[in-house]
Amino acid sequence: MWKVLQRVRAGFNGSPDELRHEYTTGLAAHDLAAKMLDVCQLPQFADLVPHLDLLTKGAIHLTEMPPAYPDGYNKLIELYWASLCLGAGLNIELDHPIESDGRNPDVITSAELRRSKHGYALKTVRSSHTQNMLDHLKKGIEQIEVSSSTEGIVAFNLTPRLLQEHSIWPHDGCFLDWNMPAAAVVQGCARMVDQIVIDNGRPAIDALFRGKKATGSVLCLAFCPTVAFHPQTGKQVVMPLKVGTVVPVSHENPLSDAFGTELTVLNHMMQTTLGR
């Protein structure tokens, strides 16, 4: 973000394409900072500190291939989602980023007037191979099953897979309406998850969820910048697309009303918490 501001201050007249990597990382850093500022005064903010400490240990590879064991980037989505839950007034159980044994879902939420506990098994997906996504799905289902949550959902952070999509970033141009690339992100998420069912068959996927606590849907998360005309000023601006969409993959375990309401609230928090 600092590099972007310096270029603009110096009178940058190039196209957004030239600063795409800087915009991608800058918008992500700004959005995460906004979420942290929203919850930093809450008592449970202390539970986020180990994740924040991990992020200070090295570079977070948002726009390039990460090293073999990118712990920081993998844990980034856990921190982000936990901050949304805190901002929504939920109590959280956050798995430690280093000392965890990998069995629990990454975030578990609860509320005073609710008996249910919702588990989120968050997985960052880079590989284009469907088998990799299936492996993530299986692991997430088992993490939810052995946890204290009463129901849960596997969540895929698909940002690394989507950042290079031409339908999201307009090369040498600008979208007339930001809803166009936003729809492309949603469609891209659904297409990737649907491929798991296509390649393995619905009966095999149903069997994974049968008798389990995990809902038969996948929560897809994606954070991608785009260039579009601002709906109020009419000027071309770089803006972040923050998408959370639920993709059903099984006839087993429909998403409960309480869980669906929580996801709706958290998506609202993702869009509207913009910092002070």
Coordinates of N, CA and C in Angstrom, one line a residue, residues 48-153:
L48 N -6.1 -13.8 19.2 CA -5.6 -13.6 17.8 C -4.1 -13.3 17.8
V49 N -3.5 -13.0 18.9 CA -2.1 -12.5 18.9 C -1.1 -13.6 18.4
P50 N -1.3 -14.9 18.8 CA -0.3 -15.9 18.2 C -0.4 -15.9 16.7
H51 N -1.5 -15.7 16.1 CA -1.6 -15.6 14.6 C -0.9 -14.4 14.1
L52 N -1.1 -13.3 14.7 CA -0.5 -12.0 14.3 C 1.0 -12.1 14.5
D53 N 1.4 -12.8 15.5 CA 2.9 -12.9 15.8 C 3.5 -13.8 14.6
L54 N 2.8 -14.8 14.2 CA 3.3 -15.7 13.1 C 3.4 -14.8 11.8
L55 N 2.5 -13.9 11.6 CA 2.6 -13.1 10.4 C 3.8 -12.2 10.3
T56 N 4.4 -11.9 11.5 CA 5.6 -11.0 11.6 C 6.8 -11.8 11.3
K57 N 6.8 -13.1 11.1 CA 8.0 -13.9 11.0 C 8.5 -14.0 9.6
G58 N 7.8 -13.5 8.6 CA 8.2 -13.6 7.2 C 7.2 -13.1 6.2
A59 N 7.6 -13.1 5.0 CA 6.7 -12.5 3.9 C 5.5 -13.4 3.8
I60 N 4.3 -12.7 3.5 CA 3.1 -13.4 3.2 C 2.9 -13.4 1.6
H61 N 3.0 -14.5 1.0 CA 3.0 -14.5 -0.5 C 1.6 -14.5 -1.1
L62 N 1.1 -13.3 -1.4 CA -0.2 -13.1 -1.9 C -0.2 -13.1 -3.4
T63 N 0.8 -12.7 -4.1 CA 0.8 -12.6 -5.5 C 1.8 -13.4 -6.2
E64 N 2.5 -14.3 -5.5 CA 3.5 -15.1 -6.2 C 3.5 -16.5 -5.5
M65 N 4.1 -17.5 -6.1 CA 4.1 -18.8 -5.5 C 4.9 -18.8 -4.2
P66 N 4.3 -19.4 -3.1 CA 4.9 -19.3 -1.8 C 5.9 -20.4 -1.7
P67 N 6.7 -20.4 -0.7 CA 7.7 -21.5 -0.4 C 7.0 -22.8 -0.1
A68 N 7.7 -23.8 0.1 CA 7.2 -25.2 0.3 C 6.2 -25.3 1.5
Y69 N 6.5 -24.5 2.6 CA 5.7 -24.6 3.8 C 5.2 -23.2 4.2
P70 N 4.2 -22.6 3.5 CA 3.9 -21.2 3.7 C 2.9 -21.1 4.9
D71 N 3.4 -21.3 6.1 CA 2.6 -21.3 7.3 C 1.8 -20.0 7.5
G72 N 2.5 -18.9 7.2 CA 1.9 -17.5 7.4 C 0.7 -17.4 6.5
Y73 N 0.8 -17.7 5.2 CA -0.3 -17.5 4.3 C -1.4 -18.4 4.7
N74 N -1.1 -19.7 5.0 CA -2.2 -20.6 5.4 C -3.0 -20.2 6.6
K75 N -2.3 -19.5 7.5 CA -3.0 -19.1 8.8 C -3.7 -17.8 8.6
L76 N -3.4 -17.1 7.5 CA -4.0 -15.7 7.3 C -5.5 -15.8 7.3
I77 N -6.1 -16.8 6.6 CA -7.5 -16.9 6.5 C -8.1 -17.2 7.8
E78 N -7.4 -18.0 8.7 CA -7.9 -18.3 10.0 C -8.1 -17.0 10.8
L79 N -7.0 -16.2 10.8 CA -7.0 -15.0 11.6 C -8.1 -14.1 11.1
Y80 N -8.3 -13.9 9.8 CA -9.3 -13.1 9.2 C -10.7 -13.5 9.6
W81 N -11.0 -14.8 9.5 CA -12.3 -15.3 9.8 C -12.6 -15.2 11.3
A82 N -11.6 -15.4 12.1 CA -11.8 -15.3 13.5 C -12.1 -13.8 13.9
S83 N -11.5 -12.9 13.2 CA -11.8 -11.5 13.5 C -13.2 -11.1 13.1
L84 N -13.7 -11.7 12.0 CA -15.1 -11.4 11.6 C -16.1 -12.0 12.7
C85 N -15.7 -13.1 13.2 CA -16.6 -13.7 14.2 C -16.6 -12.9 15.5
L86 N -15.5 -12.4 15.9 CA -15.4 -11.5 17.1 C -16.2 -10.2 16.8
G87 N -16.0 -9.7 15.6 CA -16.7 -8.4 15.3 C -18.2 -8.6 15.3
A88 N -18.7 -9.8 15.0 CA -20.1 -10.1 15.0 C -20.7 -10.4 16.4
G89 N -19.8 -10.3 17.4 CA -20.3 -10.6 18.8 C -20.3 -12.0 19.2
L90 N -19.7 -12.9 18.4 CA -19.6 -14.3 18.8 C -18.4 -14.6 19.7
N91 N -18.6 -15.6 20.5 CA -17.5 -16.2 21.2 C -16.7 -17.2 20.3
I92 N -15.4 -17.2 20.4 CA -14.6 -18.1 19.5 C -13.7 -18.9 20.3
E93 N -13.4 -20.1 19.7 CA -12.3 -21.0 20.1 C -11.4 -21.0 18.8
L94 N -10.2 -20.5 18.9 CA -9.3 -20.4 17.8 C -8.1 -21.3 18.0
D95 N -7.9 -22.2 17.1 CA -6.8 -23.2 17.1 C -5.5 -22.4 17.1
H96 N -4.6 -22.8 17.9 CA -3.2 -22.2 17.9 C -2.5 -22.4 16.6
P97 N -1.9 -21.4 16.0 CA -1.3 -21.6 14.7 C -0.1 -22.5 14.6
I98 N 0.5 -22.7 15.7 CA 1.8 -23.6 15.7 C 1.6 -24.8 16.6
E99 N 1.0 -24.7 17.7 CA 1.0 -25.8 18.7 C -0.2 -26.7 18.5
S100 N -1.1 -26.4 17.5 CA -2.2 -27.3 17.2 C -1.8 -28.6 16.7
D101 N -2.6 -29.7 17.0 CA -2.3 -31.0 16.5 C -3.0 -31.3 15.1
G102 N -3.7 -30.2 14.7 CA -4.4 -30.3 13.4 C -5.7 -31.1 13.4
R103 N -6.2 -31.5 14.5 CA -7.4 -32.3 14.6 C -8.7 -31.4 14.7
N104 N -8.6 -30.3 15.3 CA -9.7 -29.4 15.5 C -10.0 -28.5 14.3
P105 N -11.2 -28.1 14.1 CA -11.5 -27.1 13.1 C -10.8 -25.8 13.5
D106 N -10.5 -24.9 12.6 CA -9.6 -23.7 13.0 C -10.4 -22.7 13.8
V107 N -11.7 -22.6 13.6 CA -12.4 -21.6 14.4 C -13.8 -22.3 14.8
I108 N -14.1 -22.2 16.1 CA -15.4 -22.6 16.6 C -16.1 -21.4 17.2
T109 N -17.4 -21.2 16.8 CA -18.1 -20.1 17.4 C -19.3 -20.6 18.3
S110 N -19.6 -19.7 19.2 CA -20.7 -20.0 20.1 C -21.3 -18.7 20.5
A111 N -22.6 -18.7 21.0 CA -23.2 -17.5 21.5 C -24.0 -17.8 22.7
E112 N -24.3 -16.8 23.5 CA -24.9 -17.0 24.8 C -26.3 -17.6 24.7
L113 N -27.1 -17.2 23.7 CA -28.5 -17.6 23.5 C -28.6 -18.8 22.5
R114 N -27.5 -19.4 22.3 CA -27.5 -20.5 21.3 C -26.8 -21.7 21.8
R115 N -27.4 -22.9 21.7 CA -26.8 -24.1 22.2 C -25.8 -24.7 21.2
S116 N -26.0 -24.4 19.9 CA -25.1 -25.0 18.9 C -23.8 -24.3 18.9
K117 N -22.7 -25.1 18.5 CA -21.4 -24.5 18.3 C -21.0 -24.8 16.9
H118 N -20.6 -23.8 16.1 CA -20.3 -23.9 14.7 C -18.8 -24.0 14.5
G119 N -18.4 -25.0 13.8 CA -17.0 -25.2 13.5 C -16.6 -24.8 12.0
Y120 N -15.5 -24.2 11.8 CA -15.0 -23.8 10.5 C -13.6 -24.4 10.3
A121 N -13.6 -25.4 9.3 CA -12.3 -25.9 8.9 C -11.8 -25.2 7.7
L122 N -10.9 -24.3 7.8 CA -10.5 -23.4 6.8 C -9.2 -24.0 6.0
K123 N -9.3 -24.1 4.7 CA -8.3 -24.6 3.9 C -7.9 -23.7 2.8
T124 N -6.6 -23.4 2.6 CA -6.2 -22.5 1.5 C -5.8 -23.4 0.4
V125 N -6.4 -23.2 -0.8 CA -6.3 -24.1 -2.0 C -5.4 -23.4 -3.0
R126 N -4.4 -24.0 -3.4 CA -3.5 -23.5 -4.5 C -3.5 -24.4 -5.7
S127 N -3.5 -25.7 -5.5 CA -3.4 -26.7 -6.5 C -4.7 -26.7 -7.4
S128 N -4.5 -26.9 -8.7 CA -5.6 -26.9 -9.7 C -6.1 -28.3 -9.8
H129 N -5.5 -29.3 -9.1 CA -6.0 -30.7 -9.1 C -7.2 -30.9 -8.2
T130 N -8.2 -31.5 -8.7 CA -9.4 -31.8 -8.0 C -9.1 -32.7 -6.8
Q131 N -8.2 -33.6 -6.9 CA -7.9 -34.6 -5.9 C -7.4 -33.8 -4.6
N132 N -6.6 -32.7 -4.9 CA -6.1 -31.9 -3.7 C -7.3 -31.3 -3.0
M133 N -8.3 -30.8 -3.7 CA -9.5 -30.2 -3.0 C -10.2 -31.3 -2.3
L134 N -10.3 -32.5 -2.9 CA -11.0 -33.6 -2.2 C -10.3 -34.0 -0.9
D135 N -9.0 -34.0 -0.9 CA -8.2 -34.3 0.3 C -8.5 -33.3 1.4
H136 N -8.5 -32.0 1.0 CA -8.8 -30.9 1.9 C -10.2 -31.1 2.5
L137 N -11.1 -31.5 1.6 CA -12.5 -31.7 2.1 C -12.6 -32.8 3.1
K138 N -12.0 -33.9 2.8 CA -12.0 -35.1 3.7 C -11.4 -34.7 5.1
K139 N -10.2 -34.0 5.0 CA -9.6 -33.7 6.3 C -10.4 -32.7 7.1
G140 N -11.1 -31.7 6.4 CA -11.9 -30.8 7.1 C -13.1 -31.5 7.8
I141 N -13.7 -32.4 7.1 CA -14.9 -33.2 7.6 C -14.5 -33.9 8.9
E142 N -13.3 -34.5 8.9 CA -12.9 -35.3 10.1 C -12.5 -34.4 11.2
Q143 N -11.9 -33.2 10.9 CA -11.6 -32.3 12.0 C -12.9 -31.8 12.7
I144 N -13.9 -31.5 11.9 CA -15.2 -31.1 12.5 C -15.8 -32.3 13.3
E145 N -15.7 -33.5 12.8 CA -16.3 -34.6 13.5 C -15.7 -34.9 14.9
V146 N -14.4 -34.7 15.1 CA -13.8 -35.0 16.4 C -13.8 -33.8 17.3
S147 N -14.3 -32.7 16.9 CA -14.3 -31.5 17.7 C -15.5 -31.3 18.6
S148 N -15.5 -30.3 19.3 CA -16.6 -30.0 20.2 C -17.8 -29.3 19.5
S149 N -17.6 -29.0 18.3 CA -18.7 -28.3 17.5 C -19.9 -29.2 17.3
T150 N -21.1 -28.7 17.3 CA -22.3 -29.5 17.0 C -22.5 -29.6 15.5
E151 N -22.1 -28.7 14.8 CA -22.1 -28.7 13.3 C -21.0 -27.9 12.8
G152 N -20.6 -28.1 11.5 CA -19.5 -27.3 11.0 C -19.5 -27.3 9.5
I153 N -18.6 -26.6 8.9 CA -18.5 -26.4 7.5 C -17.0 -26.3 7.1

